[in-house]
Amino acid sequence: MAGVSQTVISVVPDDEGKEKFKNSSHVAFYRRQMQGPNLQHRALLDTMVLTEKGARFELLEPDTQTRLLLSVSPCKNDSVRILIDELQPVKARYRVPDVVTGEPQCERLRVETRTQDSVTLSWCSGRHQVRVWHFPFRVEILCEDEAMVTFNPEGKLWFETLRDPPSSTSHELQEDPPSLLWKETFRNFVDIKANGPSSVGADVRLHGFSHVFGLPEHADGLQLRDTRDGEPYRLYNLDVFAYDVYSRRGLYGSVPLVVAHKPDRTLGVFWLNASETFVNVHYGPTDPQVNPVNPYLSRRQMPPHTDVHWLSESGVIDCVVLLGPGPQQLFSQYAQLTGYQALPPLFALGYHQCRWNYRNEADVKAVDAGFDRHDIPYDVIWLDIEHTDGKRYFTWDPVLFPDPAGLQRHLEKKKRKLVVINDPHIKADPDWSLYREARDGGHFVRNREGQLYQGSCWPGESCYLDFSSPATRAWYSRCFSLDKYKGSTPSLFVWNDMNEPSVFDGPEQTMPKDAVHYGGWEHRELHNLYGFYQHMATVEGLVTRSGGSERPFVLSRSFFAGSQRLGAIWTGDNVASWEYLKISIPMLLSLSVAGVVFCGADVGGFIKDPDPELLVRWYQAAALQPFFRGHSANVTKRREPWLFGEEVTAAIRAVIQQRYCLLPYWYTLFHQAHTSGLPPLRPLWAEFPREQSTFAVDDQYMIGGALLACPVTEAGLQEAKVLLPGSGEIWYDVHSAKAYEGGKTLSLPVTLDTVPVFQRGGTVVCRSTGSGSCTADFQQLPLSVTVALNSQRAADGELYLDDGRSFSYRDRRAFCRRRFSMQSGRLLCRPAAEDGAFDCDAVVRSVAVLGVRTKPSAVTVHVSGARDSPAAFQFLDTCRSLTVSNLNLRVAMDWDIQIAANVSLR
């Protein structure tokens, strides 16, 4: 929910039509770096020291006499960290805490070669090397003597050292533009810079790459665009209501990770900085001039490369290069650095119903009953700000929600949950005990004069909790205890909104950069971390509430690198239009590539009213994405799925039921993300890394390694074009079981009921069979197993099960992880490489095998310790599928299904 009126939503710029948000031209540090002198840093090679964490060098910029300290640290997981700070700062510079999950294990370096101009260092097997050049200073990362990444190739290293502030009468403080070193003005807002200019920047060249991705959050395509034709990508968390599509302006969250991919290599560059950051992307070569290094080398012979230029307002340069070499290794390396996706409780993967706002308890109960009456499963209903007493969080409106605990118990009887909103602003009300407690405990952000910072948000004048303080996070976490949060029960979960933070009367509708946080740090240093820290405190509150036994669910609008450890995010205040449905797919893919994999977009659009076709298409797309929530603003028409006529209700019911049936597969994918870093939602190139035709595709995607989805995102479409990758692959339409060859673009007729989804040959997918009203019901249902054979007549896949709610999978190994593999007509169910001890009653009721050429003479079931028995089966020659039915095979037991040996398999 954006910073907009409670009754009227306006999308025009405020304040006499002036722009509410900055362009790069408004930002002094960006102008200084882009227009400033070309600095000539030198690496003083004779200052090199080899340490247990790598190598250290001093850097010198002769004109300014700036001395910097460079650290190069190769890590055991095939990553290299480049850290640059002042050699002798007048005070410590901000270093981002709490994002990197632990100090990576560093490799010991050894000198391979040393010349007057450079020193080459290697480690471990010597496959990778780092070469530090004296002048012009640059750092090359090589693989088997070939440069993959160069740091500072164009000499854009920029480091404004901290200074003591000038006196109030100093000319420097009164300085006029364009310097703006100590004071900067945007519209009527004045930003006083306590440390003066402190920006940093550096460029990185990715050799051989012409496709780069990442840098969420932007409403833009999956592949990053060359920024020479306009604005750079901005990373600055802001409350941008009804944001523009195909824009590089910052939105609600920031992940400073670029992922580059080419057929034989995937690598990443992570820029660990939480201040305002701009990123320029230049694809090359584009200049027809001769190669400046070797004028005899023609342009055609120059290999492609991509230059990524990072510019941040403050902090240090902390740059981690992830070396891959493939997509899976890259995802794992990034997860090892910033954390793995939290394993969500199973209910969180179900359908969520939200509106700003359900009016009262009777309204909530009526909507809940409507889902049952129309036989549509759902798990969670949500309450926005109007549920509180005067926008005071941790309270309930005594008239509209007089018995909140009773409401939660009503839902819990049906195994459903309630989510309530909890924002970071606290109503400045001295008569409210929670405000007094926060004020007296020192838990609020202060302004530059040392007084409590106040800004306007939903309650009116508000103070903002300082979540960067560990003490404040601990205090806030305790507020979620059942005895303190009156009216809450264990089935209440939380939504953190407005936590960029949103300040209605602040610069760019956020907190002034010169506000002061814990430790004396200015807000400018940690702006992009603010929502991350509220998310962290809320998660810790829910975990503490359960005594550490139950998994939390917390949705946050604002996020940073590492937010995946905490829960889910969504793409904010979108609009009910086809272009927003279409852009949601690359937005979610960009998030997934950057590690924030539990993500979704508001179904139907937050504002404006979708027509029935758009609503159905949005449900179809969102049911095939990780976080699945319908949400709408208070000025829109009611949008429950049964309000648009039976045809629409039936179409929405069908896709929501299909989502619930597919939950065993989704849950298994989230376990993979939790343990290996693999995102459930994947761009095609992540599964087909050598196929260049997939690199720029962002209107279809893989769900895990088995399913390909191509949601319909155009009005009135009658034929969808679907790229089926892999010339040797076989793809099966999940609805018709019809087989198609890969390496082609398929033209598929579509109706309003059509959702193009294909299962890849060589995979196994498990689904629940039957119907229910929520995830708890579907957990009790038997399973069906779909085996899609590849051209080698083989397939395999996994299933992960646990109790769906607790940490017992982690603490007591209470999980069941099984592998299904088929070869030579025999399907085996066996333990996966790592098996737990979960008392699992799940049974397989049926098995479908796709790609069977001829009808088998018999199908036999063998269960460990029991006599072989024949199984009933049906063979459809038209789609070459075999269905074995009436089974009762426990997932936790070893068993085989043998298709008679004389069968000919595709």
XYZ file of C-alpha atoms in Angstrom, residues 253-853:
601
model
C 13.915 -2.870 -2.638
C 17.504 -3.146 -3.782
C 19.822 -6.062 -4.444
C 23.185 -4.827 -5.787
C 23.956 -8.034 -7.669
C 24.676 -8.320 -11.387
C 24.642 -11.794 -12.938
C 26.374 -12.276 -16.293
C 25.823 -15.307 -18.486
C 27.318 -16.752 -21.667
C 27.212 -20.334 -22.969
C 30.253 -21.548 -21.062
C 30.247 -19.343 -17.953
C 27.982 -17.652 -15.424
C 29.402 -15.195 -12.935
C 28.190 -12.491 -10.579
C 29.336 -9.175 -9.158
C 27.951 -8.197 -5.750
C 28.448 -4.577 -4.623
C 27.875 -4.539 -0.863
C 26.739 -0.979 -0.233
C 23.474 0.186 1.356
C 23.641 3.872 0.401
C 22.065 5.376 -2.702
C 23.663 3.617 -5.655
C 23.581 4.071 -9.409
C 24.680 1.442 -11.911
C 25.589 2.075 -15.522
C 25.671 -0.863 -17.923
C 27.557 -0.574 -21.212
C 27.652 -3.409 -23.718
C 30.689 -3.416 -25.977
C 32.363 -3.171 -28.271
C 30.129 -0.550 -29.863
C 32.686 2.045 -30.959
C 33.996 1.523 -34.504
C 37.308 3.152 -33.590
C 40.447 1.048 -33.526
C 41.438 -0.897 -30.476
C 43.526 1.520 -28.349
C 45.676 -1.298 -26.974
C 46.461 -2.819 -30.364
C 45.541 -0.645 -33.363
C 46.184 -3.589 -35.704
C 43.348 -5.559 -34.109
C 40.177 -4.891 -36.047
C 36.879 -4.308 -34.295
C 35.455 -7.571 -35.600
C 38.147 -9.492 -33.757
C 37.520 -7.786 -30.416
C 35.528 -10.100 -28.146
C 32.334 -8.806 -26.575
C 32.331 -7.498 -23.038
C 30.053 -5.679 -20.630
C 31.157 -2.806 -18.407
C 29.289 -2.284 -15.151
C 29.978 1.020 -13.376
C 28.889 1.266 -9.712
C 28.523 4.649 -7.995
C 27.472 4.897 -4.321
C 27.019 7.897 -2.052
C 29.073 6.622 0.878
C 30.580 3.622 2.615
C 33.509 1.562 1.363
C 34.077 -0.391 -1.829
C 33.195 -3.986 -1.004
C 32.867 -5.989 -4.203
C 32.527 -9.769 -4.378
C 33.015 -11.549 -7.704
C 31.255 -14.923 -7.868
C 33.005 -17.166 -10.364
C 30.373 -19.804 -11.122
C 31.180 -21.429 -13.515
C 27.549 -22.435 -14.123
C 24.183 -20.980 -13.026
C 23.724 -23.543 -10.241
C 27.167 -22.834 -8.771
C 26.552 -19.097 -9.028
C 23.246 -19.347 -7.153
C 24.926 -21.476 -4.497
C 27.853 -19.056 -4.117
C 25.517 -16.114 -3.632
C 23.425 -18.053 -1.087
C 26.568 -18.981 0.816
C 27.443 -15.283 0.921
C 24.128 -13.648 1.867
C 22.041 -16.581 3.092
C 19.675 -19.224 1.799
C 15.962 -18.741 1.260
C 14.034 -19.391 4.475
C 11.922 -22.541 4.219
C 8.398 -21.137 4.460
C 5.574 -22.815 6.320
C 3.502 -24.753 3.816
C 0.422 -22.552 4.235
C 2.430 -19.580 2.901
C 2.641 -21.306 -0.510
C -1.142 -21.457 -0.707
C -3.425 -18.680 -1.905
C -3.703 -15.429 0.092
C -6.705 -13.087 -0.032
C -6.071 -9.429 0.807
C -7.785 -6.081 0.449
C -7.259 -2.583 1.771
C -9.395 -3.109 3.823
C -11.796 -5.820 4.943
C -14.222 -3.723 6.922
C -14.832 -5.703 10.101
C -14.975 -9.178 11.591
C -18.258 -9.961 9.841
C -16.733 -9.006 6.493
C -13.739 -11.284 7.089
C -15.991 -14.190 8.051
C -18.209 -13.597 4.993
C -15.239 -13.666 2.621
C -13.909 -16.777 4.345
C -17.304 -18.468 3.941
C -17.435 -17.376 0.292
C -14.358 -19.432 -0.528
C -15.984 -22.506 1.000
C -19.308 -21.841 -0.704
C -17.614 -21.601 -4.091
C -15.246 -24.516 -3.432
C -12.100 -22.411 -3.857
C -9.189 -23.297 -1.569
C -7.284 -20.561 0.238
C -5.099 -20.313 3.325
C -4.710 -16.747 4.531
C -6.874 -13.648 4.790
C -5.197 -10.281 5.384
C -6.020 -7.059 7.239
C -4.650 -3.651 6.274
C -4.247 -0.507 8.421
C -7.959 -0.012 9.160
C -7.993 -2.998 11.541
C -6.039 -0.964 14.119
C -7.198 1.551 16.702
C -6.388 4.844 14.988
C -3.443 3.454 12.963
C -1.669 2.320 16.121
C 0.058 -0.956 15.299
C -0.274 -3.850 17.765
C -3.844 -2.663 18.465
C -7.327 -3.468 17.163
C -10.231 -1.170 16.360
C -12.576 -1.872 19.296
C -15.725 -1.385 17.195
C -14.730 -3.101 13.936
C -12.608 -5.884 15.461
C -13.851 -6.333 19.026
C -12.847 -10.020 19.277
C -9.692 -10.512 17.193
C -8.633 -13.657 19.031
C -12.073 -15.135 18.397
C -11.760 -14.268 14.707
C -8.406 -16.040 14.548
C -9.819 -19.092 16.320
C -12.711 -19.122 13.825
C -10.188 -19.253 10.976
C -7.882 -21.690 12.774
C -10.709 -24.226 13.098
C -10.523 -24.403 9.301
C -6.684 -24.483 9.454
C -6.517 -20.971 8.022
C -4.467 -17.982 9.136
C -4.786 -14.227 9.582
C -2.092 -11.733 8.516
C -2.078 -8.161 9.823
C -0.087 -5.153 8.699
C 2.634 -3.654 10.909
C 4.487 -0.593 9.611
C 7.652 1.075 10.955
C 6.092 4.448 11.816
C 4.629 4.857 15.302
C 1.899 7.424 15.964
C 3.393 10.260 18.026
C 0.812 9.918 20.792
C 2.127 10.469 24.361
C -1.047 8.839 25.709
C -0.193 5.546 23.966
C 1.922 3.233 26.085
C 3.793 1.692 23.158
C 4.857 5.115 21.893
C 6.053 6.109 25.371
C 7.939 2.833 25.747
C 9.719 3.323 22.422
C 10.487 6.974 23.160
C 11.793 6.320 26.664
C 13.783 3.308 25.495
C 15.617 5.340 22.856
C 14.157 3.310 19.992
C 13.373 6.130 17.548
C 15.474 7.647 14.761
C 16.627 11.203 15.541
C 17.079 14.251 13.342
C 20.404 15.960 12.774
C 19.836 18.220 15.801
C 19.448 15.181 18.055
C 15.676 15.466 18.545
C 13.186 12.721 17.714
C 12.711 12.654 13.963
C 9.044 13.097 13.069
C 7.429 12.578 9.710
C 3.935 12.135 8.381
C 2.440 8.758 7.537
C -0.882 6.978 7.982
C -1.425 7.978 11.644
C -0.398 11.593 10.996
C 2.705 12.782 12.839
C 4.835 9.725 13.503
C 8.201 8.675 14.838
C 10.193 5.951 13.109
C 11.700 2.974 14.880
C 15.456 2.635 14.497
C 15.663 -0.993 13.403
C 19.401 -0.668 12.782
C 19.797 -0.867 16.567
C 19.993 -4.429 17.952
C 18.304 -3.215 21.142
C 15.413 -1.725 19.175
C 15.007 -4.909 17.131
C 14.933 -6.943 20.360
C 12.359 -4.609 21.918
C 10.210 -4.699 18.773
C 10.456 -8.488 18.610
C 9.137 -8.758 22.171
C 6.098 -6.684 21.148
C 4.820 -9.753 19.239
C 4.599 -11.922 22.359
C 1.083 -13.180 22.976
C 0.806 -11.513 26.369
C 1.969 -8.142 25.023
C 0.188 -8.132 21.649
C -3.352 -8.348 23.008
C -5.753 -10.112 20.679
C -3.047 -12.077 18.878
C -2.807 -15.863 18.723
C -0.205 -18.271 17.297
C -2.086 -18.266 13.975
C -1.499 -14.539 13.426
C 1.243 -13.601 10.970
C 2.649 -10.272 9.813
C 3.022 -7.931 6.853
C 5.656 -5.163 6.973
C 4.610 -2.359 4.630
C 5.780 1.251 4.081
C 9.266 0.284 5.279
C 11.472 1.918 2.634
C 10.711 3.886 4.913
C 7.775 5.840 3.471
C 7.428 9.385 4.839
C 4.657 11.361 3.170
C 6.288 14.758 3.801
C 9.908 13.646 3.363
C 12.306 14.121 0.449
C 11.285 11.648 -2.268
C 8.621 10.555 0.223
C 11.230 8.925 2.453
C 13.436 9.731 5.442
C 15.974 12.586 5.141
C 19.489 11.332 4.588
C 20.807 13.370 7.500
C 18.592 11.659 10.078
C 20.701 9.841 12.672
C 20.627 6.156 13.622
C 22.167 3.899 16.225
C 25.912 4.358 16.456
C 25.690 7.897 15.111
C 25.394 6.729 11.511
C 23.464 8.931 9.123
C 20.473 7.519 7.344
C 22.298 7.977 4.009
C 24.698 5.164 4.985
C 22.062 2.503 5.551
C 18.916 3.664 3.780
C 18.505 0.508 1.708
C 18.848 -1.647 4.865
C 15.952 -0.069 6.761
C 13.204 -2.438 5.584
C 15.559 -5.425 5.790
C 16.075 -4.685 9.482
C 12.340 -4.336 10.217
C 11.767 -7.623 8.397
C 14.487 -9.218 10.536
C 13.016 -7.903 13.795
C 9.512 -9.101 12.880
C 10.746 -12.574 11.951
C 12.661 -12.802 15.220
C 9.523 -11.722 17.054
C 7.413 -14.515 15.579
C 10.137 -17.107 16.130
C 10.498 -15.978 19.746
C 6.709 -16.033 20.193
C 6.710 -19.765 19.440
C 9.734 -20.478 21.606
C 11.774 -21.203 18.484
C 9.602 -24.102 17.371
C 7.409 -22.668 14.583
C 8.437 -21.193 11.251
C 7.372 -17.565 10.808
C 5.709 -15.976 7.827
C 6.438 -12.282 7.250
C 5.927 -10.380 3.998
C 7.997 -7.221 3.494
C 7.688 -4.564 0.824
C 11.216 -3.217 1.252
C 14.206 -5.524 0.989
C 17.945 -5.810 0.457
C 20.437 -8.564 -0.261
C 19.883 -11.214 2.405
C 16.137 -10.616 2.720
C 15.642 -14.120 1.345
C 16.665 -15.439 4.801
C 13.630 -13.758 6.302
C 10.590 -14.508 4.160
C 8.607 -13.147 1.229
C 8.400 -9.871 -0.700
C 6.086 -8.559 -3.395
C 6.404 -6.016 -6.188
C 4.335 -3.298 -4.541
C 1.610 -1.003 -5.803
C 0.997 -2.170 -9.354
C -1.901 -1.326 -11.651
C -4.703 -3.399 -13.154
C -3.480 -3.323 -16.732
C -2.008 -5.801 -19.202
C 1.390 -4.077 -19.207
C 1.715 -4.573 -15.451
C 0.779 -8.237 -15.753
C 3.381 -8.597 -18.488
C 6.151 -6.771 -16.574
C 5.513 -8.829 -13.435
C 7.218 -11.843 -15.026
C 10.655 -10.266 -15.683
C 10.395 -8.479 -12.315
C 9.979 -11.801 -10.513
C 12.696 -13.450 -12.595
C 15.106 -10.617 -11.749
C 14.337 -11.072 -8.059
C 14.820 -14.820 -8.346
C 18.185 -14.464 -10.104
C 19.247 -12.122 -7.262
C 18.343 -14.616 -4.538
C 15.007 -13.132 -3.386
C 13.015 -16.119 -4.565
C 9.828 -16.013 -2.438
C 8.259 -13.245 -4.482
C 5.014 -12.357 -6.201
C 2.922 -9.531 -7.628
C -0.534 -8.402 -6.497
C -3.015 -10.475 -8.512
C -5.277 -8.261 -10.589
C -3.293 -5.091 -9.872
C -3.446 -3.083 -6.653
C -5.221 -0.077 -8.150
C -7.865 0.303 -10.842
C -10.317 -2.408 -11.793
C -9.312 -5.321 -14.015
C -11.750 -6.591 -16.595
C -12.661 -10.286 -16.209
C -10.228 -11.490 -18.892
C -7.297 -9.672 -17.290
C -8.237 -10.977 -13.852
C -8.370 -14.580 -15.066
C -5.067 -14.275 -16.914
C -3.450 -12.745 -13.818
C -4.641 -15.612 -11.618
C -3.317 -18.079 -14.178
C 0.121 -16.421 -14.144
C 0.325 -15.900 -10.370
C -0.693 -19.480 -9.614
C 2.557 -20.441 -11.366
C 4.696 -18.049 -9.303
C 6.084 -18.371 -5.771
C 4.000 -15.923 -3.671
C 0.324 -15.982 -4.641
C -1.831 -13.167 -3.252
C -4.851 -11.303 -4.536
C -4.744 -7.698 -3.295
C -6.579 -4.483 -4.135
C -6.901 -0.893 -2.938
C -9.838 0.535 -1.044
C -11.038 2.604 -4.012
C -11.332 -0.413 -6.312
C -14.406 -2.555 -6.728
C -14.546 -5.684 -4.601
C -12.668 -8.471 -6.303
C -13.331 -11.785 -4.603
C -13.110 -14.539 -7.239
C -16.866 -15.235 -7.326
C -18.017 -11.679 -8.154
C -17.540 -11.855 -11.948
C -19.941 -14.578 -13.041
C -19.699 -18.353 -13.068
C -17.365 -18.600 -16.078
C -14.754 -16.417 -14.373
C -15.279 -18.128 -11.024
C -14.780 -21.528 -12.629
C -11.590 -20.418 -14.401
C -10.110 -18.943 -11.201
C -11.212 -21.966 -9.169
C -9.468 -24.278 -11.641
C -6.088 -22.525 -11.474
C -6.145 -22.138 -7.691
C -6.983 -25.845 -7.322
C -4.163 -26.703 -9.739
C -1.814 -24.595 -7.616
C -2.803 -26.570 -4.526
C -2.375 -29.880 -6.312
C 1.131 -28.802 -7.343
C 2.147 -27.847 -3.769
C 4.259 -31.000 -3.210
C 6.403 -29.902 -6.153
C 6.545 -26.245 -5.038
C 7.462 -27.268 -1.496
C 10.244 -29.512 -2.807
C 11.577 -26.581 -4.856
C 11.591 -24.346 -1.789
C 13.535 -26.990 0.102
C 16.057 -26.966 -2.754
C 16.284 -23.165 -2.515
C 16.716 -23.476 1.255
C 19.575 -25.959 0.933
C 21.258 -25.205 -2.417
C 20.252 -21.666 -3.370
C 18.484 -22.755 -6.563
C 15.508 -20.451 -7.233
C 12.109 -22.127 -7.828
C 11.440 -19.608 -10.634
C 14.226 -19.722 -13.220
C 14.944 -17.962 -16.483
C 15.244 -20.426 -19.349
C 19.012 -19.844 -19.577
C 19.467 -21.165 -16.026
C 18.306 -24.605 -17.228
C 19.614 -24.318 -20.793
C 22.846 -22.375 -20.284
C 24.308 -23.086 -23.742
C 21.242 -22.067 -25.762
C 21.628 -18.454 -26.762
C 18.030 -18.326 -28.009
C 16.932 -18.444 -24.358
C 19.149 -15.670 -22.991
C 16.789 -12.749 -23.589
C 13.492 -14.606 -23.020
C 11.508 -13.116 -20.140
C 7.871 -13.892 -20.934
C 8.204 -17.576 -20.033
C 10.220 -19.401 -17.398
C 11.020 -22.675 -15.719
C 9.425 -23.743 -12.452
C 12.258 -25.831 -11.103
C 13.919 -28.049 -13.661
C 10.749 -29.838 -14.741
C 8.011 -27.391 -15.743
C 8.015 -24.642 -18.355
C 5.323 -21.961 -18.020
C 4.295 -19.366 -20.569
C 1.439 -17.331 -19.039
C -0.823 -15.438 -21.420
C -0.277 -11.697 -20.892
C -2.074 -10.180 -23.895
C -5.757 -9.380 -24.267
C -7.766 -11.438 -26.721
C -4.890 -13.743 -27.582
C -5.906 -16.754 -29.657
C -2.483 -18.226 -30.362
C 0.504 -18.297 -28.021
C 4.068 -18.748 -29.187
C 6.135 -20.870 -26.800
C 9.864 -21.515 -27.129
C 10.582 -25.136 -26.210
C 14.365 -25.223 -25.653
C 16.760 -28.075 -26.282
C 17.052 -29.720 -29.688
C 17.299 -33.129 -28.033
C 14.535 -32.480 -25.480
C 10.982 -33.788 -25.370
C 8.259 -31.586 -23.869
C 4.820 -32.768 -22.771
C 1.778 -30.541 -22.536
C 0.647 -31.049 -18.925
C -3.023 -30.905 -19.886
C -3.103 -33.077 -23.008
C 0.090 -35.152 -22.436
C 0.925 -34.511 -26.094
C 4.674 -34.626 -26.817
C 6.621 -31.939 -28.673
C 10.225 -31.790 -29.795
C 12.496 -29.186 -28.257
C 14.562 -26.621 -30.117
C 11.478 -25.106 -31.697
C 8.940 -22.353 -31.190
C 5.459 -23.797 -30.843
C 2.317 -21.975 -31.935
C -0.394 -23.070 -29.524
C -4.103 -22.212 -29.850
C -5.368 -20.714 -26.586
C -8.759 -20.033 -25.048
C -9.512 -18.300 -21.759
C -8.993 -21.654 -20.026
C -5.582 -22.323 -21.605
C -2.413 -21.916 -19.549
C 0.576 -23.175 -21.551
C 2.600 -25.403 -19.197
C 4.928 -28.216 -20.322
C 6.783 -30.931 -18.455
C 10.310 -31.596 -19.584
C 11.239 -35.111 -20.616
C 13.519 -36.736 -18.068
C 11.686 -35.338 -15.031
C 9.273 -36.547 -12.365
C 6.634 -34.282 -10.781
C 4.500 -35.157 -7.747
C 1.034 -33.699 -7.206
C -1.726 -34.062 -4.654
C -4.899 -35.701 -5.957
C -8.347 -34.694 -4.832
C -9.666 -31.464 -3.363
C -9.589 -29.548 -0.116
C -10.106 -26.106 1.358
C -6.508 -25.234 2.389
C -2.969 -26.633 2.485
C -3.682 -28.658 5.643
C -6.339 -30.602 3.714
C -4.062 -31.157 0.735
C -1.312 -32.492 3.027
C -3.581 -35.434 3.822
C -4.390 -36.281 0.216
C -2.706 -39.083 -1.753
C -0.182 -38.253 -4.447
C 0.035 -38.811 -8.151
C 3.435 -39.120 -9.816
C 3.959 -37.955 -13.399
C 7.006 -39.470 -15.108
C 7.977 -37.720 -18.350
C 10.437 -39.848 -20.308
C 13.281 -38.296 -22.249
C 14.839 -39.665 -25.431
C 16.943 -42.073 -23.344
C 13.744 -43.524 -21.798
C 14.764 -42.190 -18.404
C 13.490 -39.703 -15.824
C 14.100 -38.728 -12.257
C 12.881 -36.277 -9.655
C 12.574 -35.671 -5.933
C 9.896 -35.175 -3.317
C 10.465 -33.425 -0.003
C 7.989 -33.713 2.886
C 7.941 -32.570 6.499
C 5.277 -31.316 8.935
C 5.009 -28.058 6.973
C 5.163 -25.734 9.967
C 7.943 -26.355 12.514
C 11.731 -26.349 12.682
C 11.774 -30.091 13.410
C 13.134 -30.722 9.908
C 16.209 -28.749 10.974
C 16.517 -29.682 14.651
C 15.420 -33.329 14.598
C 15.893 -34.224 10.926
C 12.149 -34.827 10.815
C 11.742 -34.862 7.057
C 11.295 -37.326 4.243
C 13.268 -36.839 1.035
C 12.640 -39.404 -1.675
C 13.932 -39.896 -5.192
C 11.900 -41.289 -8.071
C 13.975 -42.614 -10.953
C 12.963 -44.512 -14.043
C 15.181 -46.443 -16.387
C 14.557 -49.348 -18.758
C 10.885 -49.500 -17.872
C 11.405 -49.638 -14.104
C 10.346 -46.854 -11.711
C 12.132 -46.878 -8.347
C 11.206 -44.992 -5.182
C 14.258 -44.747 -2.924
C 15.759 -42.430 -0.299
C 17.440 -39.349 -1.708
C 21.101 -38.855 -0.931
C 20.177 -37.382 2.425
C 17.156 -38.863 4.180
C 15.541 -37.873 7.434
C 13.359 -39.528 10.019
C 9.890 -38.134 9.389
C 6.959 -40.425 10.168
C 5.305 -39.906 6.834
C 1.935 -41.415 5.919
C 1.811 -40.011 2.399
C 0.896 -42.569 -0.268
C 1.154 -42.645 -4.040
C -2.246 -43.461 -5.535
C -1.360 -43.305 -9.228
C 1.590 -43.059 -11.609
C 1.420 -41.605 -15.110
C 4.265 -42.315 -17.529
C 4.420 -40.012 -20.568
C 6.183 -41.086 -23.734
C 5.401 -44.823 -23.710
C 5.249 -45.994 -27.328
